[in-house]
Short mmCIF file of C-alpha atoms and ligand atoms in Angstrom, two decimals:
data_model
loop_
_atom_site.label_atom_id
_atom_site.label_comp_id
_atom_site.label_asym_id
_atom_site.label_seq_id
_atom_site.Cartn_x
_atom_site.Cartn_y
_atom_site.Cartn_z
CA MET A 20 9.53 -15.50 30.29
CA PRO A 21 8.71 -12.93 27.61
CA THR A 22 6.94 -9.85 28.89
CA PRO A 23 3.20 -10.03 28.20
CA LEU A 24 2.27 -7.79 25.30
CA PRO A 25 -0.91 -5.77 25.00
CA LEU A 26 -3.73 -7.13 22.88
CA LEU A 27 -6.23 -5.07 20.95
CA SER A 28 -9.19 -4.39 23.21
CA PRO A 29 -12.69 -3.72 21.86
CA SER A 30 -12.31 -0.12 22.95
CA ALA A 31 -9.12 0.39 20.96
CA ARG A 32 -9.17 3.03 18.24
CA GLY A 33 -10.10 1.61 14.89
CA PHE A 34 -12.09 -1.32 16.23
CA GLN A 35 -15.29 0.45 15.30
CA ALA A 36 -15.73 2.85 12.43
CA ILE A 37 -15.60 6.53 13.41
CA PRO A 38 -18.88 8.40 12.83
CA LEU A 39 -19.17 11.07 10.14
CA ALA A 40 -18.18 14.45 11.58
CA GLU A 41 -18.66 17.91 10.16
CA ARG A 42 -17.65 21.47 10.83
CA PRO A 43 -19.61 22.85 13.77
CA ALA A 44 -22.95 24.48 12.88
CA GLY A 45 -22.55 28.19 12.27
CA ARG A 46 -19.25 27.66 10.52
CA GLN A 47 -20.75 25.68 7.64
CA PRO A 48 -19.85 26.93 4.17
CA ILE A 49 -22.54 28.49 2.02
CA VAL A 50 -23.13 25.83 -0.60
CA PRO A 51 -23.90 27.50 -3.93
CA VAL A 52 -26.30 25.92 -6.39
CA LEU A 53 -23.94 25.07 -9.19
CA GLY A 54 -26.50 24.09 -11.82
CA ARG A 55 -24.21 21.19 -12.80
CA PRO A 56 -22.92 18.04 -11.11
CA PRO A 57 -20.27 18.90 -8.48
CA ARG A 58 -16.72 17.80 -9.24
CA VAL A 59 -14.54 15.98 -6.75
CA HIS A 60 -10.76 15.89 -6.53
CA LEU A 61 -9.40 12.77 -4.83
CA TRP A 62 -5.86 12.70 -3.40
CA HIS A 63 -4.14 9.88 -1.59
CA ILE A 64 -0.89 8.93 0.07
CA GLY A 65 0.22 5.76 1.87
CA CYS A 66 -0.03 2.11 0.97
CA GLN A 67 -1.81 0.26 -1.83
CA MET A 68 -4.89 -0.02 0.40
CA ASN A 69 -5.35 3.69 -0.14
CA ASP A 70 -4.93 3.27 -3.90
CA ALA A 71 -7.77 0.77 -3.77
CA ASP A 72 -9.87 3.06 -1.55
CA HIS A 73 -9.26 5.92 -4.01
CA GLU A 74 -10.75 3.81 -6.83
CA MET A 75 -13.65 2.70 -4.67
CA LEU A 76 -14.48 6.28 -3.62
CA ALA A 77 -14.30 7.50 -7.24
CA GLU A 78 -16.94 4.91 -8.14
CA ARG A 79 -19.15 5.85 -5.20
CA PHE A 80 -18.96 9.53 -6.16
CA ALA A 81 -19.95 8.71 -9.74
CA GLU A 82 -22.90 6.66 -8.45
CA ILE A 83 -24.35 9.60 -6.50
CA GLY A 84 -23.89 11.99 -9.42
CA PHE A 85 -20.54 13.70 -8.74
CA VAL A 86 -17.94 13.99 -11.50
CA PRO A 87 -15.21 11.71 -10.12
CA ASP A 88 -11.51 12.45 -9.98
CA ALA A 89 -11.47 16.00 -11.36
CA ALA A 90 -8.35 18.17 -11.44
CA LEU A 91 -8.03 20.26 -8.28
CA ASP A 92 -8.55 23.59 -10.09
CA ASP A 93 -11.87 22.39 -11.50
CA ALA A 94 -13.07 20.76 -8.29
CA ASP A 95 -15.78 21.77 -5.81
CA LEU A 96 -14.83 19.17 -3.20
CA ALA A 97 -11.36 17.86 -2.31
CA VAL A 98 -11.02 14.53 -0.50
CA LEU A 99 -7.75 13.59 1.20
CA ILE A 100 -7.21 9.86 1.73
CA THR A 101 -4.54 9.88 4.41
CA CYS A 102 -1.87 7.66 6.01
CA ALA A 103 -0.58 7.60 9.59
CA VAL A 104 2.11 4.93 9.41
CA ARG A 105 4.99 7.36 10.06
CA GLN A 106 5.19 10.95 11.13
CA ASN A 107 6.43 12.09 7.72
CA ALA A 108 3.29 10.65 6.09
CA GLU A 109 1.16 12.82 8.39
CA GLN A 110 3.35 15.85 7.64
CA LYS A 111 2.77 15.37 3.91
CA VAL A 112 -0.98 15.34 4.53
CA TYR A 113 -0.79 18.58 6.52
CA GLY A 114 1.32 20.05 3.68
CA LYS A 115 -1.34 19.13 1.12
CA PHE A 116 -3.99 20.52 3.41
CA ARG A 117 -2.18 23.89 3.59
CA ASP A 118 -2.34 24.13 -0.22
CA LEU A 119 -6.08 23.54 -0.05
CA ILE A 120 -6.65 26.57 2.20
CA GLU A 121 -5.83 28.93 -0.71
CA TRP A 122 -7.78 26.74 -3.12
CA LYS A 123 -10.79 26.90 -0.85
CA ARG A 124 -10.65 30.67 -0.44
CA ALA A 125 -10.45 31.15 -4.22
CA ARG A 126 -14.09 30.18 -4.68
CA PRO A 127 -16.88 30.21 -2.04
CA GLY A 128 -18.65 26.91 -1.49
CA ARG A 129 -15.63 24.70 -1.99
CA ALA A 130 -15.23 22.04 0.68
CA VAL A 131 -12.52 19.71 2.02
CA ALA A 132 -13.07 16.19 3.37
CA MET A 133 -10.59 13.91 5.08
CA THR A 134 -10.63 10.14 5.40
CA GLY A 135 -8.11 7.30 5.60
CA CYS A 136 -5.93 6.30 8.52
CA MET A 137 -5.29 9.79 9.97
CA ALA A 138 -9.04 10.38 10.19
CA VAL A 139 -9.42 7.31 12.41
CA GLU A 140 -6.24 8.08 14.35
CA HIS A 141 -7.14 11.65 15.28
CA GLY A 142 -10.93 11.67 14.91
CA SER A 143 -12.82 14.92 15.31
CA THR A 144 -9.87 16.71 16.93
CA LEU A 145 -8.87 17.30 13.29
CA LEU A 146 -11.95 19.49 12.83
CA ARG A 147 -10.82 21.67 15.73
CA LYS A 148 -7.21 21.76 14.58
CA LEU A 149 -8.03 22.44 10.90
CA PRO A 150 -10.80 25.08 10.68
CA GLU A 151 -10.96 24.73 6.89
CA LEU A 152 -11.82 21.03 7.14
CA ASP A 153 -15.52 20.41 6.44
CA TYR A 154 -16.04 16.64 6.65
CA LEU A 155 -14.29 13.77 8.37
CA PHE A 156 -15.39 10.24 7.56
CA ASP A 157 -14.29 6.63 7.88
CA VAL A 158 -13.53 4.99 4.56
CA ARG A 159 -14.66 1.64 6.00
CA ASP A 160 -18.16 3.02 6.54
CA CYS A 161 -18.83 5.87 4.16
CA ASP A 162 -22.60 5.55 3.49
CA GLY A 163 -23.37 8.42 5.89
CA PHE A 164 -20.91 10.71 4.12
CA PHE A 165 -22.44 10.04 0.71
CA ALA A 166 -25.98 10.46 2.07
CA ARG A 167 -24.94 13.83 3.52
CA LEU A 168 -23.47 14.99 0.21
CA GLN A 169 -26.65 13.95 -1.56
CA SER A 170 -28.72 16.09 0.79
CA VAL A 171 -26.36 19.11 0.59
CA HIS A 172 -26.01 19.06 -3.21
CA GLY A 173 -29.44 17.58 -4.04
CA THR A 174 -30.49 20.06 -6.74
CA ASP A 175 -27.22 19.70 -8.66
CA LEU A 176 -27.26 15.93 -8.78
CA ASP A 177 -28.70 14.35 -11.87
CA GLY A 178 -28.30 10.59 -11.43
CA PRO A 179 -25.16 8.49 -11.80
CA VAL A 180 -22.31 9.95 -13.84
CA PRO A 181 -20.53 7.46 -16.14
CA MET A 182 -17.00 6.63 -14.97
CA PRO A 183 -14.54 7.90 -17.60
CA ALA A 184 -13.30 5.07 -19.83
CA SER A 185 -10.16 3.67 -18.34
CA ASP A 186 -7.25 2.12 -20.20
CA ARG A 187 -5.89 0.66 -16.98
CA LEU A 188 -3.99 -2.60 -17.32
CA LEU A 189 -3.22 -2.97 -13.61
CA ALA A 190 -5.60 -2.89 -10.67
CA TYR A 191 -5.61 -3.48 -6.93
CA VAL A 192 -8.38 -5.48 -5.26
CA SER A 193 -8.74 -5.39 -1.47
CA VAL A 194 -9.46 -8.91 -0.25
CA MET A 195 -9.36 -8.14 3.46
CA GLY A 196 -9.18 -5.19 5.77
CA GLY A 197 -7.44 -4.72 9.09
CA CYS A 198 -4.59 -6.52 10.82
CA ASN A 199 -4.64 -8.82 13.86
CA GLU A 200 -0.88 -8.71 14.38
CA MET A 201 0.25 -6.25 16.98
CA CYS A 202 3.76 -5.31 15.95
CA THR A 203 4.75 -2.94 18.72
CA TYR A 204 5.78 -0.04 16.46
CA CYS A 205 2.76 -0.14 14.17
CA ILE A 206 -0.36 2.02 14.05
CA VAL A 207 -2.14 -0.01 11.36
CA PRO A 208 -4.16 -2.32 13.69
CA PHE A 209 -5.42 0.80 15.51
CA VAL A 210 -6.56 2.58 12.36
CA ARG A 211 -7.71 -0.35 10.22
CA GLY A 212 -9.16 -2.52 12.99
CA ARG A 213 -9.45 -6.29 13.12
CA GLU A 214 -9.05 -8.52 10.08
CA THR A 215 -12.18 -9.02 7.98
CA SER A 216 -11.99 -11.05 4.80
CA ARG A 217 -14.32 -10.72 1.82
CA PRO A 218 -15.87 -13.87 0.30
CA VAL A 219 -13.99 -15.55 -2.55
CA GLY A 220 -17.04 -15.22 -4.85
CA GLU A 221 -17.21 -11.44 -4.44
CA ILE A 222 -13.50 -11.03 -5.14
CA VAL A 223 -13.69 -13.22 -8.24
CA GLU A 224 -16.64 -11.13 -9.47
CA ASP A 225 -14.61 -7.94 -8.99
CA VAL A 226 -11.76 -9.43 -11.00
CA HIS A 227 -14.15 -10.50 -13.78
CA ARG A 228 -15.48 -6.95 -14.00
CA LEU A 229 -11.97 -5.49 -14.12
CA VAL A 230 -10.83 -7.91 -16.81
CA GLU A 231 -13.89 -7.03 -18.90
CA ARG A 232 -12.76 -3.41 -18.70
CA GLY A 233 -9.29 -4.33 -19.98
CA VAL A 234 -7.33 -4.93 -16.76
CA ARG A 235 -4.70 -7.67 -17.27
CA GLU A 236 -2.83 -7.70 -13.97
CA VAL A 237 -4.43 -7.77 -10.54
CA THR A 238 -2.80 -7.39 -7.12
CA LEU A 239 -4.81 -8.76 -4.19
CA LEU A 240 -4.40 -6.59 -1.11
CA GLY A 241 -4.40 -7.12 2.63
CA GLN A 242 -2.10 -5.86 5.40
CA ASN A 243 -1.61 -9.48 6.35
CA VAL A 244 -2.92 -11.04 3.17
CA ASN A 245 -1.74 -14.56 3.87
CA SER A 246 -4.06 -14.81 6.86
CA TYR A 247 -6.97 -14.39 4.40
CA SER A 248 -9.89 -16.65 5.30
CA ASP A 249 -13.20 -16.74 3.42
CA PRO A 250 -15.90 -15.87 6.01
CA GLY A 251 -18.16 -18.69 4.81
CA THR A 252 -15.88 -21.52 3.78
CA GLY A 253 -12.64 -20.71 5.54
CA ALA A 254 -10.76 -20.95 2.21
CA GLY A 255 -7.28 -19.48 2.57
CA LEU A 256 -5.04 -17.44 0.27
CA PRO A 257 -3.88 -20.43 -1.87
CA GLU A 258 -7.54 -21.28 -2.64
CA LEU A 259 -8.34 -17.63 -3.33
CA LEU A 260 -5.39 -17.41 -5.73
CA ALA A 261 -6.62 -20.53 -7.52
CA ALA A 262 -10.13 -19.07 -7.88
CA VAL A 263 -8.85 -15.76 -9.26
CA ASP A 264 -6.29 -17.50 -11.48
CA SER A 265 -9.14 -19.17 -13.37
CA VAL A 266 -10.73 -15.85 -14.44
CA PRO A 267 -10.44 -15.90 -18.26
CA GLY A 268 -8.44 -13.01 -19.71
CA LEU A 269 -6.39 -12.35 -16.58
CA TRP A 270 -2.69 -12.53 -17.39
CA ARG A 271 -1.00 -11.83 -14.07
CA LEU A 272 -1.83 -12.10 -10.39
CA ARG A 273 0.13 -10.74 -7.42
CA PHE A 274 -0.62 -10.34 -3.71
CA LEU A 275 0.53 -8.03 -0.88
CA THR A 276 1.58 -8.03 2.02
CA SER A 277 2.54 -11.38 3.48
CA HIS A 278 3.52 -11.81 7.11
CA PRO A 279 6.39 -14.29 7.51
CA ARG A 280 4.54 -16.07 10.32
CA ASN A 281 1.77 -17.10 7.91
CA ALA A 282 3.90 -17.75 4.81
CA LEU A 283 3.45 -21.52 4.49
CA PRO A 284 4.50 -24.16 1.92
CA GLY A 285 0.94 -24.34 0.51
CA LEU A 286 1.28 -20.71 -0.58
CA PHE A 287 4.60 -21.31 -2.31
CA GLU A 288 3.10 -24.36 -4.07
CA ALA A 289 0.17 -22.25 -5.29
CA MET A 290 2.68 -19.72 -6.64
CA ARG A 291 4.50 -22.49 -8.47
CA ASP A 292 1.38 -24.18 -9.87
CA LEU A 293 -0.94 -21.33 -10.86
CA PRO A 294 0.02 -19.89 -14.24
CA THR A 295 -1.02 -16.29 -13.60
CA VAL A 296 0.60 -15.96 -10.15
CA CYS A 297 3.85 -14.04 -10.58
CA GLU A 298 7.14 -15.14 -9.09
CA GLN A 299 7.32 -12.30 -6.60
CA LEU A 300 6.98 -12.37 -2.83
CA HIS A 301 6.98 -9.34 -0.57
CA LEU A 302 7.89 -10.68 2.85
CA PRO A 303 8.71 -7.88 5.30
CA VAL A 304 11.34 -8.97 7.81
CA GLN A 305 11.79 -5.60 9.61
CA ALA A 306 15.03 -6.62 11.40
CA GLY A 307 17.74 -9.27 11.49
CA ASP A 308 18.20 -9.87 15.20
CA ASP A 309 16.11 -12.13 17.44
CA GLN A 310 16.01 -9.76 20.41
CA LEU A 311 15.01 -6.87 18.19
CA LEU A 312 12.35 -8.97 16.45
CA ARG A 313 10.97 -9.87 19.86
CA ARG A 314 10.78 -6.25 20.94
CA MET A 315 8.95 -5.56 17.68
CA ARG A 316 6.67 -8.54 18.41
CA ARG A 317 7.19 -10.04 14.99
CA MET A 318 6.63 -13.62 16.22
CA TYR A 319 9.53 -15.26 14.33
CA THR A 320 13.28 -15.60 14.67
CA VAL A 321 15.92 -14.87 12.05
CA ASP A 322 16.43 -18.61 11.50
CA GLU A 323 12.71 -19.18 11.05
CA TYR A 324 12.59 -16.37 8.51
CA LEU A 325 15.58 -17.81 6.64
CA ALA A 326 13.92 -21.24 6.58
CA LYS A 327 10.79 -19.71 4.99
CA ILE A 328 12.92 -18.04 2.33
CA ALA A 329 14.78 -21.29 1.62
CA SER A 330 11.48 -23.14 1.25
CA ALA A 331 10.00 -20.41 -0.98
CA ARG A 332 13.08 -20.34 -3.20
CA ALA A 333 13.24 -24.14 -3.43
CA THR A 334 9.59 -24.26 -4.55
CA VAL A 335 9.65 -21.20 -6.84
CA PRO A 336 13.18 -21.01 -8.27
CA ALA A 337 12.73 -17.76 -10.23
CA LEU A 338 11.33 -16.00 -7.15
CA ALA A 339 12.02 -12.30 -6.63
CA LEU A 340 12.01 -11.37 -2.96
CA THR A 341 11.31 -7.95 -1.53
CA THR A 342 11.15 -6.79 2.06
CA ASP A 343 10.69 -3.91 4.49
CA ILE A 344 13.26 -2.92 7.13
CA ILE A 345 13.01 -0.50 10.04
CA VAL A 346 16.27 0.95 11.35
CA GLY A 347 16.76 2.73 14.67
CA PHE A 348 13.93 1.06 16.59
CA SER A 349 13.90 1.72 20.34
CA ALA A 350 17.20 0.61 21.93
CA GLU A 351 18.54 -0.85 18.67
CA THR A 352 22.22 -1.57 19.40
CA GLU A 353 25.03 -1.53 16.87
CA ALA A 354 25.23 -5.34 17.17
CA GLU A 355 21.50 -5.70 16.47
CA PHE A 356 21.82 -3.36 13.50
CA LEU A 357 24.71 -5.46 12.18
CA GLY A 358 22.39 -8.47 12.40
CA THR A 359 20.06 -6.69 9.98
CA GLU A 360 22.99 -5.86 7.73
CA GLN A 361 24.06 -9.51 7.75
CA LEU A 362 20.52 -10.62 6.92
CA LEU A 363 20.53 -8.41 3.81
CA ARG A 364 23.86 -9.93 2.76
CA THR A 365 22.57 -13.47 3.38
CA VAL A 366 19.18 -13.22 1.69
CA ARG A 367 20.14 -10.83 -1.13
CA PHE A 368 16.68 -9.35 -1.64
CA ASP A 369 15.70 -7.83 -4.98
CA VAL A 370 14.22 -4.73 -3.37
CA VAL A 371 14.37 -3.48 0.23
CA HIS A 372 12.10 -0.68 1.49
CA LEU A 373 14.08 0.98 4.26
CA GLN A 374 12.52 3.26 6.88
CA ALA A 375 13.79 4.99 9.99
CA TYR A 376 11.72 4.19 13.07
CA SER A 377 9.03 6.78 13.75
CA VAL A 378 7.21 6.70 17.09
CA ARG A 379 3.45 6.29 16.71
CA PRO A 380 1.60 7.60 19.77
CA GLY A 381 -0.52 4.96 21.47
CA THR A 382 1.44 1.96 20.19
CA ALA A 383 3.19 -0.37 22.65
CA ALA A 384 6.61 0.83 21.45
CA ALA A 385 5.71 4.45 22.19
CA ARG A 386 6.11 3.60 25.88
CA ARG A 387 9.77 2.87 25.24
CA PRO A 388 12.35 5.58 24.59
CA ASP A 389 13.03 6.63 21.01
CA ASP A 390 16.69 6.63 21.90
CA VAL A 391 18.56 6.11 18.64
CA PRO A 392 19.53 9.66 17.63
CA LEU A 393 18.27 10.88 14.27
CA THR A 394 21.82 11.22 12.90
CA GLU A 395 22.48 7.60 13.84
CA LYS A 396 19.21 6.46 12.25
CA LYS A 397 20.26 8.25 9.07
CA ARG A 398 23.73 6.69 9.13
CA ARG A 399 22.25 3.21 9.50
CA LEU A 400 19.70 3.93 6.78
CA ASN A 401 22.36 5.19 4.34
CA HIS A 402 24.63 2.29 5.09
CA LEU A 403 21.91 -0.24 4.23
CA LEU A 404 20.79 1.79 1.20
CA GLU A 405 24.31 1.57 -0.23
CA LEU A 406 24.68 -2.10 0.57
CA GLN A 407 21.32 -2.90 -0.99
CA ARG A 408 22.09 -0.86 -4.09
CA ASP A 409 25.11 -3.11 -4.75
CA ILE A 410 23.10 -6.27 -4.10
CA ALA A 411 20.27 -5.15 -6.39
CA LEU A 412 22.79 -4.26 -9.10
CA GLN A 413 24.42 -7.69 -8.88
CA ARG A 414 21.07 -9.44 -8.96
CA ASN A 415 19.90 -7.45 -11.96
CA LEU A 416 23.21 -7.90 -13.85
CA ALA A 417 22.84 -11.65 -13.37
CA LEU A 418 19.73 -11.39 -15.57
CA VAL A 419 21.66 -10.07 -18.59
CA GLY A 420 21.11 -12.50 -21.47
CA GLU A 421 18.02 -14.02 -19.78
CA ARG A 422 14.56 -14.07 -21.36
CA ILE A 423 11.91 -12.10 -19.52
CA GLU A 424 8.22 -11.39 -19.99
CA ILE A 425 7.13 -7.74 -19.89
CA LEU A 426 3.62 -6.33 -19.68
CA VAL A 427 4.06 -2.97 -21.43
CA GLU A 428 2.39 -0.33 -19.24
CA SER A 429 3.45 2.96 -20.76
CA THR A 430 6.20 4.81 -22.62
CA THR A 431 8.92 7.12 -21.31
CA ASP A 432 9.10 10.76 -22.39
CA ASP A 433 11.61 9.76 -25.08
CA GLY A 434 9.23 7.12 -26.46
CA ARG A 435 10.64 3.93 -24.92
CA PRO A 436 7.98 1.37 -23.96
CA PHE A 437 8.35 0.02 -20.43
CA GLY A 438 6.61 -2.30 -18.04
CA ARG A 439 7.26 -4.87 -15.36
CA THR A 440 8.55 -8.40 -15.53
CA ARG A 441 6.77 -11.20 -13.70
CA GLN A 442 9.34 -10.65 -10.93
CA GLY A 443 8.11 -7.07 -10.66
CA LYS A 444 11.23 -5.47 -12.11
CA ILE A 445 10.90 -2.43 -14.37
CA ALA A 446 12.17 -3.15 -17.89
CA LEU A 447 12.67 -0.65 -20.73
CA LEU A 448 12.43 -1.55 -24.41
CA PRO A 449 13.76 0.25 -27.52
CA ALA A 450 11.43 2.92 -28.94
CA GLY A 451 8.85 1.51 -31.34
CA SER A 452 9.48 -2.14 -30.44
CA ALA A 453 6.28 -2.78 -28.48
CA ALA A 454 2.87 -1.26 -27.83
CA VAL A 455 1.19 -0.45 -24.52
CA GLY A 456 -0.94 -3.39 -23.40
CA GLU A 457 1.28 -6.01 -25.05
CA LEU A 458 2.84 -8.91 -23.24
CA CYS A 459 6.34 -9.25 -24.75
CA VAL A 460 9.13 -11.76 -24.44
CA ALA A 461 12.45 -9.94 -24.38
CA THR A 462 16.14 -10.56 -23.68
CA VAL A 463 17.87 -8.49 -21.02
CA ARG A 464 20.65 -6.39 -22.55
CA THR A 465 21.84 -4.27 -19.62
CA ALA A 466 20.80 -3.48 -16.07
CA ASN A 467 21.35 -1.07 -13.24
CA ALA A 468 20.22 -1.37 -9.61
CA TRP A 469 16.70 -0.14 -10.38
CA GLN A 470 15.78 -1.37 -13.86
CA LEU A 471 16.55 -3.59 -16.82
CA ALA A 472 16.94 -2.70 -20.49
CA ALA A 473 15.80 -5.43 -22.85
CA ASP A 474 15.26 -6.20 -26.55
CA VAL A 475 11.98 -7.66 -27.74
CA GLU A 476 11.97 -11.18 -29.19
CA ALA A 477 8.28 -11.67 -29.83
CA ALA A 478 4.86 -10.61 -28.60
CA ALA A 479 3.63 -13.31 -26.23
CA ALA A 480 -0.06 -12.39 -26.31
N1 LIG B 519 1.46 -5.25 6.93
C1 LIG B 519 2.67 -4.94 6.34
C2 LIG B 519 2.92 -3.46 6.10
C3 LIG B 519 2.70 -2.50 7.18
S1 LIG B 519 3.12 -0.83 7.01
C4 LIG B 519 3.77 -5.61 7.13
O1 LIG B 519 3.54 -6.34 8.05
O2 LIG B 519 4.92 -5.39 6.84
C5 LIG B 519 4.45 -0.85 5.85
C6 LIG B 519 5.81 -0.77 6.45
O3 LIG B 519 5.97 0.43 7.15
C7 LIG B 519 6.12 -1.85 7.46
O4 LIG B 519 6.51 -3.04 6.86
C8 LIG B 519 7.24 -1.23 8.24
O5 LIG B 519 8.50 -1.52 7.67
C9 LIG B 519 6.97 0.26 8.13
N2 LIG B 519 6.53 0.83 9.40
C10 LIG B 519 5.39 0.55 10.07
N3 LIG B 519 5.33 1.27 11.21
C11 LIG B 519 6.47 2.00 11.25
C12 LIG B 519 7.01 2.95 12.19
N4 LIG B 519 6.36 3.25 13.30
N5 LIG B 519 8.19 3.52 11.89
C13 LIG B 519 8.86 3.21 10.76
N6 LIG B 519 8.41 2.34 9.86
C14 LIG B 519 7.23 1.73 10.09
FE1 LIG B 520 1.61 -3.40 11.16
FE2 LIG B 520 2.11 -5.21 9.30
FE3 LIG B 520 2.60 -5.70 11.87
FE4 LIG B 520 0.10 -5.59 10.99
S1 LIG B 520 1.66 -7.10 10.41
S2 LIG B 520 0.90 -4.69 12.88
S3 LIG B 520 0.27 -3.97 9.49
S4 LIG B 520 3.63 -4.17 10.56
FE1 LIG B 521 -0.75 4.15 5.92
FE2 LIG B 521 -3.07 3.25 6.65
FE3 LIG B 521 -1.72 2.05 4.71
S1 LIG B 521 -1.51 3.99 8.01
S2 LIG B 521 0.38 2.41 5.29
S3 LIG B 521 -2.54 4.09 4.65
S4 LIG B 521 -3.04 1.08 6.23
#
C-alpha cells in the first residue's frame, strides 16, 4: 500500500489571497508631491507566469496614472515580482532587494513593493525582516494595492497613461492559475493555490488584442496547462488551442507546462491538426525511476511516461521534446539516479532543464532528510549536463540540410538576425538576410548544442 499523501487543505497557504500589508504606521515614508505622474520600475524572476504578471501589472499601473516600466534610476516605486521555487531564487530576490536599499536612500519618498510567490510564502513576516519594504501584495488580488497607491499619490495622478508602443512579436497569456498536483518537493500549489481556468472567450479576446498590436506568437500559460477546463463549458486544452488557432493574424501558438499525467492523445492530435500550434512539447519528467517518481508523487511510471512520448512522437513526427529534471531528491540512490540517466539516453530530449533538489519548507518532502550531499548533487548535475549536451548536439546536427521556419525576433550585436524555429530552437541567419518580424524559410547550415545557423531561402510571410 502506498503511504497516504497530504492533500491541500483549505487552510493551506496560497488557498486564499494574502491581504495587502504595509509598513507599520509611524515608519511610513514621507510621500513627496512630485507634480508629475509617479514612475514605477518592475522587476521579475521565476517562471513565465511572472513574465505574464509583469505585463499585467504594467498595464494596471498605466491605468491608474503611473508611468509603467521605468528604469530603476528614474523610478519612484520599485516592484519585485518574486519566485520561491528553489532557495537560490529567493536568494536572488534578497540580493535585488539589497540593491534597492541604496536606491531608496538616494531620494526620500521612494518606495519598494513585493509580490509574487515569495510574498504569499512568507506573508507579512517579510515586512518585519525587511524594514525598507513598504508594501506587500498578492498578485492574484491586487485591487487593494492599486486603490492604496491612488490614495497616496492622488494629486500626482492625471488619468491613464498610454502604454508605450510595443514592437513585441511574442507574448504570454495566462489561461489558468494554480496547480492541483501535489508533487512532494514543490511549493507552487502553496503559493499559487488551486487551479482556476479563465473562459475560452476571454482568452481569445486577449489574443485578438495582442495580434492587433503586432504580436505574432502566443504562448498559453498554466502550471498544469493540460488540465485546463473552461469554467462554463468544460472545454479542455485541445478546444482552447483550436479557438485561439482561429484568431486571424496569429502565426504561432505554444503552451506551457504540461503534466505527463494529463498529456492525452487528443492534445497530440490538436498539435498535429492546428496550423499555428508549434511542434514543441515541454513535458517535465523530473526523474527516471519508479520509486523516486512515487516519492515525488508524480503519479506516473517511467513506462507510462515513455508510452506518452511514443504516442506524441507518432502523432507529431517533427516534435521537439523538452523536460525538467531534479537531481539529488531526498534519498536518491545511485541506482535511481542512473535510471534518470538512462531515461535521458532513451528519450533523447531536445532540451533538459536540470536542477538540484532544494528543500522547500512546508512541503511534504521537507519532512524527509535532504540527505544527498551538495557535492554529490553537483556531480550528478554535471554528469547529466554533459550527457545532455552531447544529445542536444547530435539532435541539432541531424537538422543540417533541413528546411526550417524562423520567426525573426531580433539581431545579434554583430548584426545577425535570429529567432526561433517552430520546434523552439534558436536559429541565426547571415547579416542582412532577413528583417525583424519576418517569418523566413531557411536551410540549416551548421549547429551546436544550443543553436542552429541557417541560410534564408525565402520569406514565408
Ligand atoms: N508545473 C511545472 C513546473 C513547476 S516549477 C511542472 O510540473 O513541471 C518548474 C520546475 O522547477 C519543475 O519542473 C521542477 O523541475 C523544478 N522544481 C520545483 N520544485 C523544486 C525543488 N524544490 N527543488 C528543485 N527543483 C524544483
Ligand atoms: Fe509543482 Fe508542477 Fe508538480 Fe504542480 S505539477 S506541484 S507546479 S511540479
Ligand atoms: Fe516561481 Fe512561483 Fe513560478 S514559485 S516558478 S514564480 S509559480
